Structure formats: structure tokens, C-alpha cells
mmCIF file of C-alpha atoms in Angstrom:
data_model
loop_
_atom_site.group_PDB
_atom_site.id
_atom_site.type_symbol
_atom_site.label_atom_id
_atom_site.label_comp_id
_atom_site.label_asym_id
_atom_site.label_seq_id
_atom_site.Cartn_x
_atom_site.Cartn_y
_atom_site.Cartn_z
ATOM 1 C CA MET A 14 -47.617 19.715 19.406
ATOM 2 C CA ARG A 15 -49.044 21.225 15.993
ATOM 3 C CA TYR A 16 -46.695 20.797 12.906
ATOM 4 C CA PHE A 17 -48.803 22.290 10.639
ATOM 5 C CA GLY A 18 -47.998 25.140 8.320
ATOM 6 C CA LEU A 19 -43.735 25.136 9.787
ATOM 7 C CA GLY A 20 -40.931 25.450 7.412
ATOM 8 C CA LEU A 21 -38.739 21.895 7.367
ATOM 9 C CA ALA A 22 -36.113 24.515 9.652
ATOM 10 C CA THR A 23 -38.829 25.235 12.294
ATOM 11 C CA LEU A 24 -39.742 21.878 12.512
ATOM 12 C CA LEU A 25 -35.955 20.312 12.495
ATOM 13 C CA ALA A 26 -34.985 22.880 15.323
ATOM 14 C CA THR A 27 -38.436 21.945 17.311
ATOM 15 C CA ALA A 28 -37.093 18.606 16.754
ATOM 16 C CA GLY A 29 -34.012 19.276 17.966
ATOM 17 C CA ILE A 30 -31.866 18.736 14.721
ATOM 18 C CA THR A 31 -30.078 21.135 12.687
ATOM 19 C CA ALA A 32 -30.658 20.966 9.050
ATOM 20 C CA GLN A 33 -27.321 20.199 8.641
ATOM 21 C CA ALA A 34 -26.684 17.052 11.063
ATOM 22 C CA ALA A 35 -29.841 16.140 9.189
ATOM 23 C CA ALA A 36 -27.921 16.181 5.951
ATOM 24 C CA GLN A 37 -25.285 14.186 6.833
ATOM 25 C CA THR A 38 -25.474 10.947 4.949
ATOM 26 C CA PRO A 39 -22.375 8.706 4.960
ATOM 27 C CA GLU A 40 -21.267 9.918 1.339
ATOM 28 C CA GLU A 41 -21.588 13.409 2.961
ATOM 29 C CA ILE A 42 -19.491 13.444 6.068
ATOM 30 C CA ALA A 43 -17.149 10.756 3.896
ATOM 31 C CA GLN A 44 -16.979 13.651 0.947
ATOM 32 C CA GLN A 45 -16.361 16.524 3.590
ATOM 33 C CA ALA A 46 -13.424 14.616 5.187
ATOM 34 C CA LEU A 47 -12.128 13.854 2.103
ATOM 35 C CA ALA A 48 -12.007 17.315 1.445
ATOM 36 C CA GLU A 49 -10.443 18.333 4.611
ATOM 37 C CA ALA A 50 -7.580 15.416 4.509
ATOM 38 C CA PRO A 51 -7.164 13.889 0.389
ATOM 39 C CA VAL A 52 -6.177 10.183 0.226
ATOM 40 C CA TRP A 53 -2.237 10.058 1.568
ATOM 41 C CA ASP A 54 -2.214 6.475 -0.183
ATOM 42 C CA GLY A 55 0.645 4.263 0.983
ATOM 43 C CA HIS A 56 1.782 2.099 -2.261
ATOM 44 C CA ASN A 57 0.975 2.279 -6.317
ATOM 45 C CA ASP A 58 2.475 0.232 -8.016
ATOM 46 C CA VAL A 59 2.216 3.295 -11.753
ATOM 47 C CA PRO A 60 6.853 2.834 -11.823
ATOM 48 C CA TRP A 61 6.182 -1.033 -12.825
ATOM 49 C CA GLN A 62 3.597 -0.918 -15.363
ATOM 50 C CA LEU A 63 5.983 2.017 -16.705
ATOM 51 C CA ARG A 64 8.809 0.091 -16.990
ATOM 52 C CA THR A 65 6.775 -3.375 -18.111
ATOM 53 C CA ARG A 66 4.570 -1.582 -19.886
ATOM 54 C CA MET A 67 6.600 0.990 -21.848
ATOM 55 C CA HIS A 68 10.214 -0.349 -21.039
ATOM 56 C CA ASN A 69 9.864 3.684 -18.924
ATOM 57 C CA GLU A 70 9.793 4.893 -22.138
ATOM 58 C CA ILE A 71 6.907 7.344 -21.105
ATOM 59 C CA HIS A 72 6.624 10.365 -23.852
ATOM 60 C CA ASP A 73 3.738 8.482 -25.665
ATOM 61 C CA PHE A 74 2.310 7.771 -22.436
ATOM 62 C CA ASP A 75 -0.722 9.764 -21.659
ATOM 63 C CA PHE A 76 -1.576 9.671 -17.435
ATOM 64 C CA ASN A 77 -5.195 11.466 -17.601
ATOM 65 C CA ASP A 78 -6.158 8.019 -19.850
ATOM 66 C CA SER A 79 -4.223 5.148 -18.696
ATOM 67 C CA THR A 80 -6.587 2.675 -19.832
ATOM 68 C CA LYS A 81 -5.217 3.188 -23.976
ATOM 69 C CA VAL A 82 -2.354 1.239 -22.147
ATOM 70 C CA SER A 83 -3.418 -2.415 -23.499
ATOM 71 C CA SER A 84 -2.327 -5.196 -21.947
ATOM 72 C CA ALA A 85 -0.660 -6.024 -24.774
ATOM 73 C CA GLU A 86 2.298 -4.394 -23.667
ATOM 74 C CA GLY A 87 2.545 -5.561 -20.749
ATOM 75 C CA GLU A 88 1.331 -7.488 -17.348
ATOM 76 C CA GLY A 89 -2.459 -7.429 -17.068
ATOM 77 C CA GLY A 90 -5.763 -5.547 -17.932
ATOM 78 C CA ALA A 91 -6.426 -1.868 -18.265
ATOM 79 C CA MET A 92 -4.177 0.421 -15.759
ATOM 80 C CA GLN A 93 -6.049 1.373 -13.092
ATOM 81 C CA THR A 94 -4.468 4.524 -12.075
ATOM 82 C CA ASP A 95 -4.463 8.035 -13.993
ATOM 83 C CA LEU A 96 -4.914 11.584 -12.929
ATOM 84 C CA PRO A 97 -9.088 12.103 -13.481
ATOM 85 C CA ARG A 98 -8.849 8.982 -11.418
ATOM 86 C CA LEU A 99 -6.863 10.129 -8.806
ATOM 87 C CA ALA A 100 -8.680 13.733 -8.592
ATOM 88 C CA LYS A 101 -12.407 11.289 -8.200
ATOM 89 C CA GLY A 102 -10.574 8.838 -5.577
ATOM 90 C CA LYS A 103 -9.558 12.112 -3.726
ATOM 91 C CA VAL A 104 -6.345 11.249 -3.873
ATOM 92 C CA GLY A 105 -3.853 14.111 -2.347
ATOM 93 C CA ALA A 106 -0.326 12.506 -2.028
ATOM 94 C CA GLN A 107 0.368 9.094 -3.236
ATOM 95 C CA PHE A 108 4.102 7.222 -2.666
ATOM 96 C CA TRP A 109 4.458 5.638 -5.464
ATOM 97 C CA SER A 110 6.208 2.116 -5.391
ATOM 98 C CA VAL A 111 9.812 1.501 -7.034
ATOM 99 C CA TYR A 112 9.868 -2.137 -7.519
ATOM 100 C CA VAL A 113 12.145 -4.748 -8.529
ATOM 101 C CA SER A 114 12.051 -8.898 -9.197
ATOM 102 C CA ALA A 115 13.722 -9.862 -5.995
ATOM 103 C CA ASN A 116 14.978 -12.681 -9.219
ATOM 104 C CA LEU A 117 17.510 -10.334 -10.440
ATOM 105 C CA PRO A 118 20.854 -11.092 -9.546
ATOM 106 C CA ASP A 119 24.010 -9.182 -8.485
ATOM 107 C CA ALA A 120 23.662 -5.190 -8.181
ATOM 108 C CA GLN A 121 20.816 -5.632 -11.404
ATOM 109 C CA PRO A 122 17.920 -4.257 -8.634
ATOM 110 C CA VAL A 123 20.356 -0.974 -7.555
ATOM 111 C CA GLN A 124 20.571 -0.529 -11.108
ATOM 112 C CA ALA A 125 16.137 -1.412 -11.710
ATOM 113 C CA THR A 126 15.842 1.207 -8.804
ATOM 114 C CA ILE A 127 17.589 4.017 -9.556
ATOM 115 C CA GLU A 128 15.554 4.000 -13.134
ATOM 116 C CA GLN A 129 12.139 3.629 -11.934
ATOM 117 C CA ILE A 130 12.996 6.767 -9.321
ATOM 118 C CA ASP A 131 14.336 8.140 -12.503
ATOM 119 C CA ALA A 132 10.635 7.649 -14.340
ATOM 120 C CA ILE A 133 8.402 8.373 -11.948
ATOM 121 C CA LYS A 134 10.669 11.920 -11.122
ATOM 122 C CA ARG A 135 9.836 12.259 -15.423
ATOM 123 C CA LEU A 136 6.436 11.216 -15.107
ATOM 124 C CA VAL A 137 6.184 14.529 -12.277
ATOM 125 C CA ALA A 138 7.889 16.520 -14.073
ATOM 126 C CA ARG A 139 5.599 16.015 -17.538
ATOM 127 C CA TYR A 140 2.255 16.848 -15.884
ATOM 128 C CA PRO A 141 4.154 19.838 -13.626
ATOM 129 C CA ASP A 142 -0.114 21.521 -13.335
ATOM 130 C CA GLN A 143 -0.882 17.984 -11.594
ATOM 131 C CA LEU A 144 1.545 16.621 -9.862
ATOM 132 C CA GLN A 145 4.804 17.634 -7.923
ATOM 133 C CA MET A 146 7.848 15.690 -5.879
ATOM 134 C CA ALA A 147 7.376 15.832 -1.840
ATOM 135 C CA TYR A 148 10.417 14.783 0.168
ATOM 136 C CA SER A 149 9.358 16.118 3.714
ATOM 137 C CA THR A 150 5.892 16.901 5.016
ATOM 138 C CA GLY A 151 6.410 20.281 4.475
ATOM 139 C CA ASP A 152 6.223 19.602 1.112
ATOM 140 C CA VAL A 153 3.244 17.528 0.728
ATOM 141 C CA MET A 154 1.769 20.067 2.498
ATOM 142 C CA ALA A 155 3.112 22.952 -0.420
ATOM 143 C CA ALA A 156 1.938 20.734 -3.034
ATOM 144 C CA ARG A 157 -2.216 20.476 -1.695
ATOM 145 C CA LYS A 158 -1.897 23.729 -1.040
ATOM 146 C CA ALA A 159 -0.646 24.738 -4.494
ATOM 147 C CA GLY A 160 -3.853 22.297 -5.574
ATOM 148 C CA LYS A 161 -1.261 19.176 -6.583
ATOM 149 C CA ILE A 162 -0.901 15.753 -6.182
ATOM 150 C CA ALA A 163 2.420 15.226 -3.710
ATOM 151 C CA SER A 164 4.267 12.845 -5.143
ATOM 152 C CA LEU A 165 6.856 9.946 -2.668
ATOM 153 C CA ILE A 166 8.828 7.239 -3.466
ATOM 154 C CA GLY A 167 9.183 4.060 -1.679
ATOM 155 C CA MET A 168 11.091 1.341 -1.983
ATOM 156 C CA GLU A 169 9.923 -1.668 -2.725
ATOM 157 C CA GLY A 170 12.411 -4.553 -1.514
ATOM 158 C CA GLY A 171 15.739 -5.048 0.426
ATOM 159 C CA TYR A 172 17.623 -5.989 -2.184
ATOM 160 C CA SER A 173 17.449 -3.000 -4.060
ATOM 161 C CA ILE A 174 20.518 -2.347 -2.286
ATOM 162 C CA ASN A 175 22.559 -4.875 -2.335
ATOM 163 C CA GLY A 176 23.467 -5.167 0.816
ATOM 164 C CA SER A 177 24.753 -2.110 1.182
ATOM 165 C CA LEU A 178 24.152 1.135 3.167
ATOM 166 C CA GLY A 179 26.238 3.322 1.583
ATOM 167 C CA VAL A 180 23.187 2.588 -1.376
ATOM 168 C CA LEU A 181 21.131 2.751 1.560
ATOM 169 C CA ARG A 182 21.905 6.719 2.557
ATOM 170 C CA GLN A 183 22.069 6.768 -2.206
ATOM 171 C CA MET A 184 18.433 5.745 -2.190
ATOM 172 C CA TYR A 185 17.269 8.244 0.499
ATOM 173 C CA ALA A 186 19.435 11.326 -1.659
ATOM 174 C CA LEU A 187 17.464 10.390 -4.974
ATOM 175 C CA GLY A 188 14.123 10.868 -2.826
ATOM 176 C CA ALA A 189 13.338 6.944 -1.415
ATOM 177 C CA ARG A 190 11.073 8.262 2.048
ATOM 178 C CA TYR A 191 10.389 4.206 3.109
ATOM 179 C CA MET A 192 11.383 0.498 1.999
ATOM 180 C CA THR A 193 10.008 -1.914 2.611
ATOM 181 C CA LEU A 194 12.747 -4.615 3.923
ATOM 182 C CA THR A 195 11.599 -7.761 1.896
ATOM 183 C CA HIS A 196 9.137 -8.631 -0.726
ATOM 184 C CA SER A 197 7.943 -11.792 -2.190
ATOM 185 C CA LYS A 198 11.437 -13.856 -1.503
ATOM 186 C CA THR A 199 13.400 -14.008 2.340
ATOM 187 C CA ILE A 200 17.137 -11.912 1.137
ATOM 188 C CA PRO A 201 20.789 -12.168 3.326
ATOM 189 C CA TRP A 202 19.790 -10.076 5.918
ATOM 190 C CA ALA A 203 16.301 -10.526 6.879
ATOM 191 C CA ASP A 204 12.549 -12.940 6.408
ATOM 192 C CA SER A 205 9.846 -12.252 4.208
ATOM 193 C CA ALA A 206 6.192 -13.671 5.054
ATOM 194 C CA THR A 207 5.921 -16.260 1.603
ATOM 195 C CA ASP A 208 9.171 -17.229 1.591
ATOM 196 C CA ASP A 209 11.250 -20.396 4.387
ATOM 197 C CA PRO A 210 12.784 -18.214 6.936
ATOM 198 C CA GLN A 211 16.480 -18.157 7.259
ATOM 199 C CA HIS A 212 17.951 -15.359 10.109
ATOM 200 C CA ASP A 213 14.302 -15.806 12.544
ATOM 201 C CA GLY A 214 13.434 -12.636 11.984
ATOM 202 C CA LEU A 215 16.581 -10.255 11.354
ATOM 203 C CA SER A 216 20.595 -10.638 10.319
ATOM 204 C CA ASP A 217 22.781 -8.566 12.753
ATOM 205 C CA PHE A 218 23.027 -6.825 9.343
ATOM 206 C CA GLY A 219 19.080 -6.037 8.966
ATOM 207 C CA ARG A 220 19.128 -4.453 12.752
ATOM 208 C CA ASP A 221 21.630 -2.148 11.237
ATOM 209 C CA VAL A 222 19.433 -1.269 8.202
ATOM 210 C CA VAL A 223 16.964 -0.476 10.881
ATOM 211 C CA ARG A 224 18.993 1.852 12.627
ATOM 212 C CA GLU A 225 20.885 3.200 9.769
ATOM 213 C CA MET A 226 16.878 3.971 8.300
ATOM 214 C CA ASN A 227 16.101 5.472 11.469
ATOM 215 C CA ARG A 228 18.836 7.569 11.313
ATOM 216 C CA ILE A 229 18.633 9.476 7.741
ATOM 217 C CA GLY A 230 14.698 10.051 7.753
ATOM 218 C CA MET A 231 13.897 6.878 5.710
ATOM 219 C CA ILE A 232 10.522 5.001 6.281
ATOM 220 C CA VAL A 233 11.037 1.442 8.025
ATOM 221 C CA ASP A 234 8.278 -0.176 5.440
ATOM 222 C CA LEU A 235 7.146 -3.524 7.162
ATOM 223 C CA SER A 236 4.958 -5.274 4.638
ATOM 224 C CA HIS A 237 5.427 -8.205 3.252
ATOM 225 C CA VAL A 238 8.179 -9.376 6.231
ATOM 226 C CA SER A 239 7.509 -13.114 8.660
ATOM 227 C CA GLU A 240 6.313 -12.082 11.883
ATOM 228 C CA ALA A 241 9.472 -12.367 13.605
ATOM 229 C CA THR A 242 10.797 -9.894 11.212
ATOM 230 C CA MET A 243 8.379 -7.480 12.230
ATOM 231 C CA MET A 244 8.952 -8.085 15.593
ATOM 232 C CA ASP A 245 12.905 -7.286 15.506
ATOM 233 C CA ALA A 246 11.728 -4.295 13.347
ATOM 234 C CA LEU A 247 9.777 -3.165 16.316
ATOM 235 C CA ASP A 248 12.136 -3.904 18.864
ATOM 236 C CA VAL A 249 15.633 -1.937 16.801
ATOM 237 C CA SER A 250 13.099 1.238 15.491
ATOM 238 C CA LYS A 251 13.292 3.538 17.532
ATOM 239 C CA ALA A 252 11.286 5.922 14.868
ATOM 240 C CA PRO A 253 7.022 4.788 14.087
ATOM 241 C CA VAL A 254 7.691 2.079 10.893
ATOM 242 C CA MET A 255 4.919 1.852 8.455
ATOM 243 C CA PHE A 256 3.199 -1.003 6.564
ATOM 244 C CA SER A 257 2.881 0.190 2.831
ATOM 245 C CA HIS A 258 0.330 -2.141 2.168
ATOM 246 C CA SER A 259 -1.697 -4.775 4.194
ATOM 247 C CA GLY A 260 -4.283 -6.278 5.831
ATOM 248 C CA ALA A 261 -5.303 -7.848 9.687
ATOM 249 C CA ARG A 262 -4.429 -11.290 9.687
ATOM 250 C CA ALA A 263 -7.553 -12.301 12.038
ATOM 251 C CA VAL A 264 -10.044 -10.742 9.273
ATOM 252 C CA SER A 265 -7.736 -12.695 6.918
ATOM 253 C CA GLY A 266 -5.714 -15.552 7.851
ATOM 254 C CA HIS A 267 -3.496 -14.448 4.150
ATOM 255 C CA ALA A 268 0.712 -14.485 5.773
ATOM 256 C CA ARG A 269 0.940 -10.606 4.178
ATOM 257 C CA ASN A 270 -0.842 -9.445 6.524
ATOM 258 C CA VAL A 271 -0.886 -8.457 10.141
ATOM 259 C CA PRO A 272 -0.927 -10.719 13.428
ATOM 260 C CA ASP A 273 -2.135 -8.965 16.589
ATOM 261 C CA SER A 274 1.059 -9.525 18.528
ATOM 262 C CA VAL A 275 2.042 -7.180 16.257
ATOM 263 C CA LEU A 276 -0.485 -4.796 15.688
ATOM 264 C CA THR A 277 -0.501 -4.621 19.965
ATOM 265 C CA ARG A 278 3.305 -3.681 19.504
ATOM 266 C CA LEU A 279 2.727 -1.201 17.051
ATOM 267 C CA LYS A 280 0.658 1.624 19.244
ATOM 268 C CA GLN A 281 3.536 2.428 21.857
ATOM 269 C CA ASN A 282 5.936 2.440 18.301
ATOM 270 C CA GLY A 283 3.438 5.221 17.106
ATOM 271 C CA GLY A 284 3.668 3.015 12.798
ATOM 272 C CA ILE A 285 0.840 2.864 11.622
ATOM 273 C CA VAL A 286 -1.257 0.170 8.768
ATOM 274 C CA MET A 287 -2.480 1.772 5.513
ATOM 275 C CA THR A 288 -4.886 -0.556 4.926
ATOM 276 C CA VAL A 289 -4.467 -2.606 0.917
ATOM 277 C CA GLY A 290 -6.802 -3.024 -1.166
ATOM 278 C CA TYR A 291 -6.215 -6.478 -2.922
ATOM 279 C CA PRO A 292 -9.056 -9.218 -2.204
ATOM 280 C CA VAL A 293 -6.953 -11.844 -1.903
ATOM 281 C CA PHE A 294 -5.907 -9.930 1.263
ATOM 282 C CA LEU A 295 -8.754 -8.675 2.511
ATOM 283 C CA SER A 296 -11.681 -11.864 2.257
ATOM 284 C CA GLU A 297 -10.634 -14.618 3.895
ATOM 285 C CA LYS A 298 -13.177 -16.989 1.518
ATOM 286 C CA LEU A 299 -11.811 -15.747 -1.550
ATOM 287 C CA ARG A 300 -8.192 -17.226 0.240
ATOM 288 C CA GLN A 301 -9.411 -20.231 1.112
ATOM 289 C CA TRP A 302 -11.549 -20.926 -2.274
ATOM 290 C CA GLY A 303 -8.542 -20.120 -4.305
ATOM 291 C CA ALA A 304 -6.885 -22.967 -1.428
ATOM 292 C CA ASN A 305 -9.617 -25.308 -2.207
ATOM 293 C CA LYS A 306 -8.663 -24.040 -5.996
ATOM 294 C CA SER A 307 -5.216 -24.879 -6.324
ATOM 295 C CA ALA A 308 -6.111 -28.400 -4.013
ATOM 296 C CA GLU A 309 -8.739 -29.437 -6.356
ATOM 297 C CA GLU A 310 -6.560 -29.163 -9.736
ATOM 298 C CA ALA A 311 -3.501 -30.301 -7.904
ATOM 299 C CA ARG A 312 -5.719 -33.570 -7.652
ATOM 300 C CA LEU A 313 -7.193 -33.792 -11.039
ATOM 301 C CA LYS A 314 -3.611 -33.206 -12.601
ATOM 302 C CA SER A 315 -2.866 -36.871 -10.669
ATOM 303 C CA LEU A 316 -6.140 -38.756 -11.397
ATOM 304 C CA TRP A 317 -5.198 -37.419 -14.816
ATOM 305 C CA LEU A 318 -2.121 -37.354 -16.276
ATOM 306 C CA GLY A 319 -0.508 -36.125 -19.533
ATOM 307 C CA GLN A 320 -4.404 -35.783 -20.236
ATOM 308 C CA PRO A 321 -5.073 -32.355 -19.858
ATOM 309 C CA HIS A 322 -7.896 -32.015 -21.610
ATOM 310 C CA GLN A 323 -9.715 -33.845 -19.078
ATOM 311 C CA VAL A 324 -7.869 -31.549 -15.573
ATOM 312 C CA GLU A 325 -9.604 -28.383 -17.716
ATOM 313 C CA ALA A 326 -12.962 -29.898 -18.719
ATOM 314 C CA GLY A 327 -12.287 -30.737 -14.515
ATOM 315 C CA MET A 328 -11.825 -27.456 -13.525
ATOM 316 C CA LYS A 329 -14.891 -25.921 -15.805
ATOM 317 C CA ALA A 330 -17.483 -27.865 -13.225
ATOM 318 C CA TRP A 331 -15.535 -27.045 -10.157
ATOM 319 C CA ARG A 332 -15.627 -22.728 -10.598
ATOM 320 C CA ASP A 333 -19.447 -23.734 -12.589
ATOM 321 C CA ALA A 334 -19.903 -25.951 -8.785
ATOM 322 C CA HIS A 335 -17.731 -23.267 -6.631
ATOM 323 C CA PRO A 336 -18.189 -19.706 -7.878
ATOM 324 C CA GLN A 337 -15.433 -16.985 -6.819
ATOM 325 C CA PRO A 338 -16.208 -14.457 -4.321
ATOM 326 C CA VAL A 339 -15.430 -11.128 -4.449
ATOM 327 C CA ALA A 340 -14.579 -8.984 -2.351
ATOM 328 C CA SER A 341 -16.009 -5.205 -1.791
ATOM 329 C CA ALA A 342 -15.190 -2.375 -0.051
ATOM 330 C CA SER A 343 -17.022 -4.012 3.371
ATOM 331 C CA ASP A 344 -14.345 -6.530 3.786
ATOM 332 C CA TRP A 345 -11.796 -3.847 3.415
ATOM 333 C CA ALA A 346 -13.154 -1.854 6.251
ATOM 334 C CA ASP A 347 -13.487 -5.389 7.939
ATOM 335 C CA HIS A 348 -9.677 -5.205 8.342
ATOM 336 C CA ILE A 349 -9.684 -1.232 9.534
ATOM 337 C CA ASP A 350 -12.031 -1.489 12.233
ATOM 338 C CA HIS A 351 -9.412 -4.845 13.552
ATOM 339 C CA VAL A 352 -6.551 -2.845 13.462
ATOM 340 C CA ARG A 353 -8.859 0.189 15.138
ATOM 341 C CA LYS A 354 -10.168 -2.569 17.939
ATOM 342 C CA ILE A 355 -6.028 -4.035 18.107
ATOM 343 C CA ALA A 356 -4.235 -0.641 17.766
ATOM 344 C CA GLY A 357 -5.936 1.746 17.085
ATOM 345 C CA ILE A 358 -7.525 4.414 15.793
ATOM 346 C CA ASP A 359 -4.517 6.915 15.005
ATOM 347 C CA HIS A 360 -3.025 3.819 13.596
ATOM 348 C CA ILE A 361 -4.576 2.962 10.279
ATOM 349 C CA GLY A 362 -4.367 4.114 6.918
ATOM 350 C CA VAL A 363 -5.181 3.154 3.165
ATOM 351 C CA GLY A 364 -2.389 1.708 1.068
ATOM 352 C CA GLY A 365 -4.255 0.413 -2.418
ATOM 353 C CA ASP A 366 -1.685 -1.533 -4.051
ATOM 354 C CA TYR A 367 -3.442 -0.411 -7.242
ATOM 355 C CA ASP A 368 -1.947 -1.439 -10.647
ATOM 356 C CA GLY A 369 0.136 -3.925 -8.339
ATOM 357 C CA ILE A 370 -3.235 -5.829 -7.862
ATOM 358 C CA ASP A 371 -5.735 -8.077 -10.582
ATOM 359 C CA SER A 372 -8.267 -5.232 -9.105
ATOM 360 C CA GLY A 373 -9.348 -3.487 -6.706
ATOM 361 C CA PRO A 374 -13.114 -4.543 -5.081
ATOM 362 C CA ALA A 375 -15.935 -4.703 -5.715
ATOM 363 C CA GLY A 376 -17.142 -1.131 -6.357
ATOM 364 C CA MET A 377 -13.620 0.582 -5.578
ATOM 365 C CA GLU A 378 -11.773 -1.541 -8.953
ATOM 366 C CA ASP A 379 -9.368 1.073 -9.291
ATOM 367 C CA VAL A 380 -8.280 4.339 -7.553
ATOM 368 C CA ALA A 381 -11.640 6.324 -8.237
ATOM 369 C CA GLY A 382 -13.086 4.454 -5.548
ATOM 370 C CA TYR A 383 -11.672 5.682 -2.103
ATOM 371 C CA PRO A 384 -14.611 7.644 -1.591
ATOM 372 C CA VAL A 385 -16.333 4.277 -1.618
ATOM 373 C CA LEU A 386 -14.289 3.184 1.764
ATOM 374 C CA PHE A 387 -14.730 6.024 3.471
ATOM 375 C CA ALA A 388 -18.767 5.972 3.019
ATOM 376 C CA GLU A 389 -18.650 2.279 3.763
ATOM 377 C CA LEU A 390 -16.299 3.904 7.028
ATOM 378 C CA ALA A 391 -19.054 6.806 7.926
ATOM 379 C CA ARG A 392 -21.619 4.421 7.645
ATOM 380 C CA ARG A 393 -20.245 2.156 10.167
ATOM 381 C CA GLY A 394 -20.064 5.580 12.461
ATOM 382 C CA TYR A 395 -16.100 6.816 11.763
ATOM 383 C CA SER A 396 -16.498 10.338 11.967
ATOM 384 C CA LYS A 397 -15.667 13.478 10.532
ATOM 385 C CA ALA A 398 -11.829 13.622 12.570
ATOM 386 C CA ASP A 399 -10.964 9.562 12.321
ATOM 387 C CA LEU A 400 -12.050 9.624 8.374
ATOM 388 C CA GLU A 401 -9.185 12.495 8.782
ATOM 389 C CA LYS A 402 -7.086 10.308 10.595
ATOM 390 C CA ILE A 403 -6.907 7.538 8.403
ATOM 391 C CA ALA A 404 -6.752 9.740 4.416
ATOM 392 C CA SER A 405 -3.928 11.200 6.017
ATOM 393 C CA GLY A 406 -3.405 12.958 9.425
ATOM 394 C CA ASN A 407 -1.366 9.585 10.981
ATOM 395 C CA ILE A 408 0.917 9.457 8.122
ATOM 396 C CA MET A 409 1.427 12.716 8.024
ATOM 397 C CA ARG A 410 2.442 11.673 11.891
ATOM 398 C CA VAL A 411 4.164 8.697 10.694
ATOM 399 C CA LEU A 412 6.236 11.095 8.192
ATOM 400 C CA LYS A 413 6.773 13.783 10.606
ATOM 401 C CA ALA A 414 7.798 11.399 13.879
ATOM 402 C CA VAL A 415 10.068 9.970 11.595
ATOM 403 C CA GLU A 416 11.576 13.886 10.605
ATOM 404 C CA VAL A 417 12.243 14.438 14.337
ATOM 405 C CA TYR A 418 13.917 11.694 15.594
ATOM 406 C CA SER A 419 16.124 11.981 11.972
ATOM 407 C CA ALA A 420 17.119 15.842 13.625
ATOM 408 C CA ALA A 421 17.073 14.970 16.212
ATOM 409 C CA HIS A 422 20.286 12.077 15.231
ATOM 410 C CA ARG A 423 21.450 13.606 12.390
ATOM 411 C CA GLY A 424 24.938 14.043 14.182
ATOM 412 C CA ASP A 425 25.255 10.558 14.766
ATOM 413 C CA PRO A 426 27.578 8.844 12.541
ATOM 414 C CA PRO A 427 26.612 7.088 9.411
ATOM 415 C CA ILE A 428 26.624 2.872 10.131
ATOM 416 C CA GLU A 429 29.857 1.705 8.926
ATOM 417 C CA SER A 430 29.513 -1.842 6.646
ATOM 418 C CA PRO A 431 32.054 -3.393 4.649
ATOM 419 C CA THR A 432 32.287 -3.858 1.133
ATOM 420 C CA ARG A 433 31.756 -6.948 -0.532
ATOM 421 C CA PHE A 434 33.719 -7.168 -3.633
#
């Protein structure tokens, strides 16, 4: 067969390949998918940064360039989120996390949570051309149609309700659409993944919290909770649950990640794992390096009591001999691969945890990096339709199912619990 003198389109057609298909690089597939279905991120800690760096006084805060907020003004280095980087990252909807410390006593977490909800609403109001508050799937679609980032609220840590279903209902009225049942510490009604268990999962009151969240239409978020708590919540919940920012424990053994026993049940529940971008959760090599580093430091402190200069010198020598592993987009994609293998493509999302971590993976240090992850997935054979589900389709389905369940039970009486004082 002679090809001399034929145009490119004719050559491709002769070979049975269209010009469009030939042009589909992984990056192009990712860009097309994200244009159709922008990222709906499950967890971002900008509200916490506003609180710790600026004490919630945001009149001088420039969300067009948050890199100007220096580390001297708060925790960590430069912030990882602002409007230009959200646009570059193709983020179209964001759950802003209103986190407060589990160490606050009594009702202080309630006040701190309300203040952070207020702060995110004020931030959105300052940028009406780019941001729009959203309280439902309909609101998310309306914001997307208007070309704005839908801004939803998620509470991180069940201590934010101070053991009160009345407070839970009022947090929903203020706009919270998910609640992470615990954070780093076990609370009086639920065990944390990173603290000693007290209840073997959920207490009776904790089960009522899940039931009431179902009734009012708030997603039950199981990031940070123990495996037993995950199982109890899945036993009780009649609506899909979420993991707003977690990985797969089979890929990296961190306690914050989701075990296969839970992933197997997630498909039946209809829930979602919004895979996290925290390198320590992504990379097993990095997790092991951190454990070995801690062990070496403990050994040196035992050997050189009262001689910190010897410990410092020893740790420098250890770090020189053991370079810190670097997590990558490939590591993140490994977690997505595993969730797909066990739970299925319909149960995967992304929840970067940006501005709640030191940095994202290499090349994805901030929210601008999401196209890198989606290009990696396309490189692994994920279709455009798959990528659209992971970007936002799956979490849209989850929230819609929660809304439908709540609407069907709107006439059910609120669950009542006695006040404690």
C-alpha cells in the first residue's frame, strides 16, 4: 500500500484511527474530563488557616494570592489554596472543613465551629464573582452553571456538637452538610482511629447521632474514626456515608486509611472514599521512614541523656544516610486503583486535605495540581467517563442520595436526648 502524498487525516483514516482519537494524550483526556466535571474536593482546611493565622479577621486577607500570608502569622509555610490555584486545579466545588481542636473544653468547640462557619460565609461573600455558597446538589449545579466554585461546609470532629443532637440540628441549619464523627481523639460517643478505644466503635448515643444525621440530610463522614466505628456506622446508616479525606490501608498501613473490610461494605452502602493527598497517608515507604526516624531518635535520647547536641548530631547522620522518601501522584493513583478494585469506580472521589497538611505529593503541592493526578489516572487506562465520576459525579450521587433519604423521612420526629446541664 502506498502512503506517499496522502494527508495526515487520510493516513489515520486508512489505519482505522480518527484524528480525534490520535490526539488523546492522558493530559488531554484529563483536561476534557475536568472541563465536563470539575473537581469536587471533599476536604480543605482554609477556615482553620484563617483562624490560626488571622484570628478570623479576614478584611485584609487576599484570596487572590494567599502566598502573601507568611508563616510567621500562623502555622506552617505558605498557604496551599487561593482562587487562581483553585482555577488552575479545575476545582468547581469545595467542602470547606470547619475544624476545631479536640483539646478545647466544654462548649468551646461549639463556639469555635460556629465562628469558622461564619468566617467561610464572609469569605465567600467577599468574592461573589468566583465563589457561591451551596447547601444542596441543586445549589452545586447552579454555581457550576454560573461559573463559580460551589462552597459547602463540612464539620471535622463530633465534639463540635458537645454531645447534643439539638446542636447537631442547628449546625445543619447553619449550613454544615457533613460531620466527621471524630478527629484525632476518641470522644464520649465514638472511637477515633488514632486514640485508645473506649466504646468498641459507637456508643448508643453515637448510633443516634448517625440516625439523626440521616434524618436531617447530613452526610456521615468516617475519616478519622476507628474500624469498629466505621463498621457500627455502616450498620446503622440508611444513607450513603463518606470518607472526606482518607486512603486505602492495603496500600499504606496508616490507621487513618480505610481497611478492605470496610471498602467491601462501602459498595452496598453506596458511599464514597474521597482519596486524600497527604504524603504520610499515601506512601508506605514514607510511613516506614517516619517510624524508623522516631525509633532512632528515641534510641539516641536514651544513649545520650542530657546531651542534646549528641542527639542532634546523631539524627543528622541518620537523615544523611536515610533520605526521606517523596510521595507522588502515582502513589495517590495507587490508592484510587485499590478502592476501584475492592469497592468499584462509583465509590471514589478526591479530598486533598490541602491547607491541613505540610504539602501535597511532588508536583501536586497545592490545589493547582489536580490535573496531574487525573492525567496519571488516564495514563493507567481510566476513561473520560471514569475521571468524571471520580472528579465530581460520585460525590454528587452520594449527596443526592442523602437528600432523597432525608426528604422521605421529613415527617419523622427528631430524635431527642436529655440535656446534660
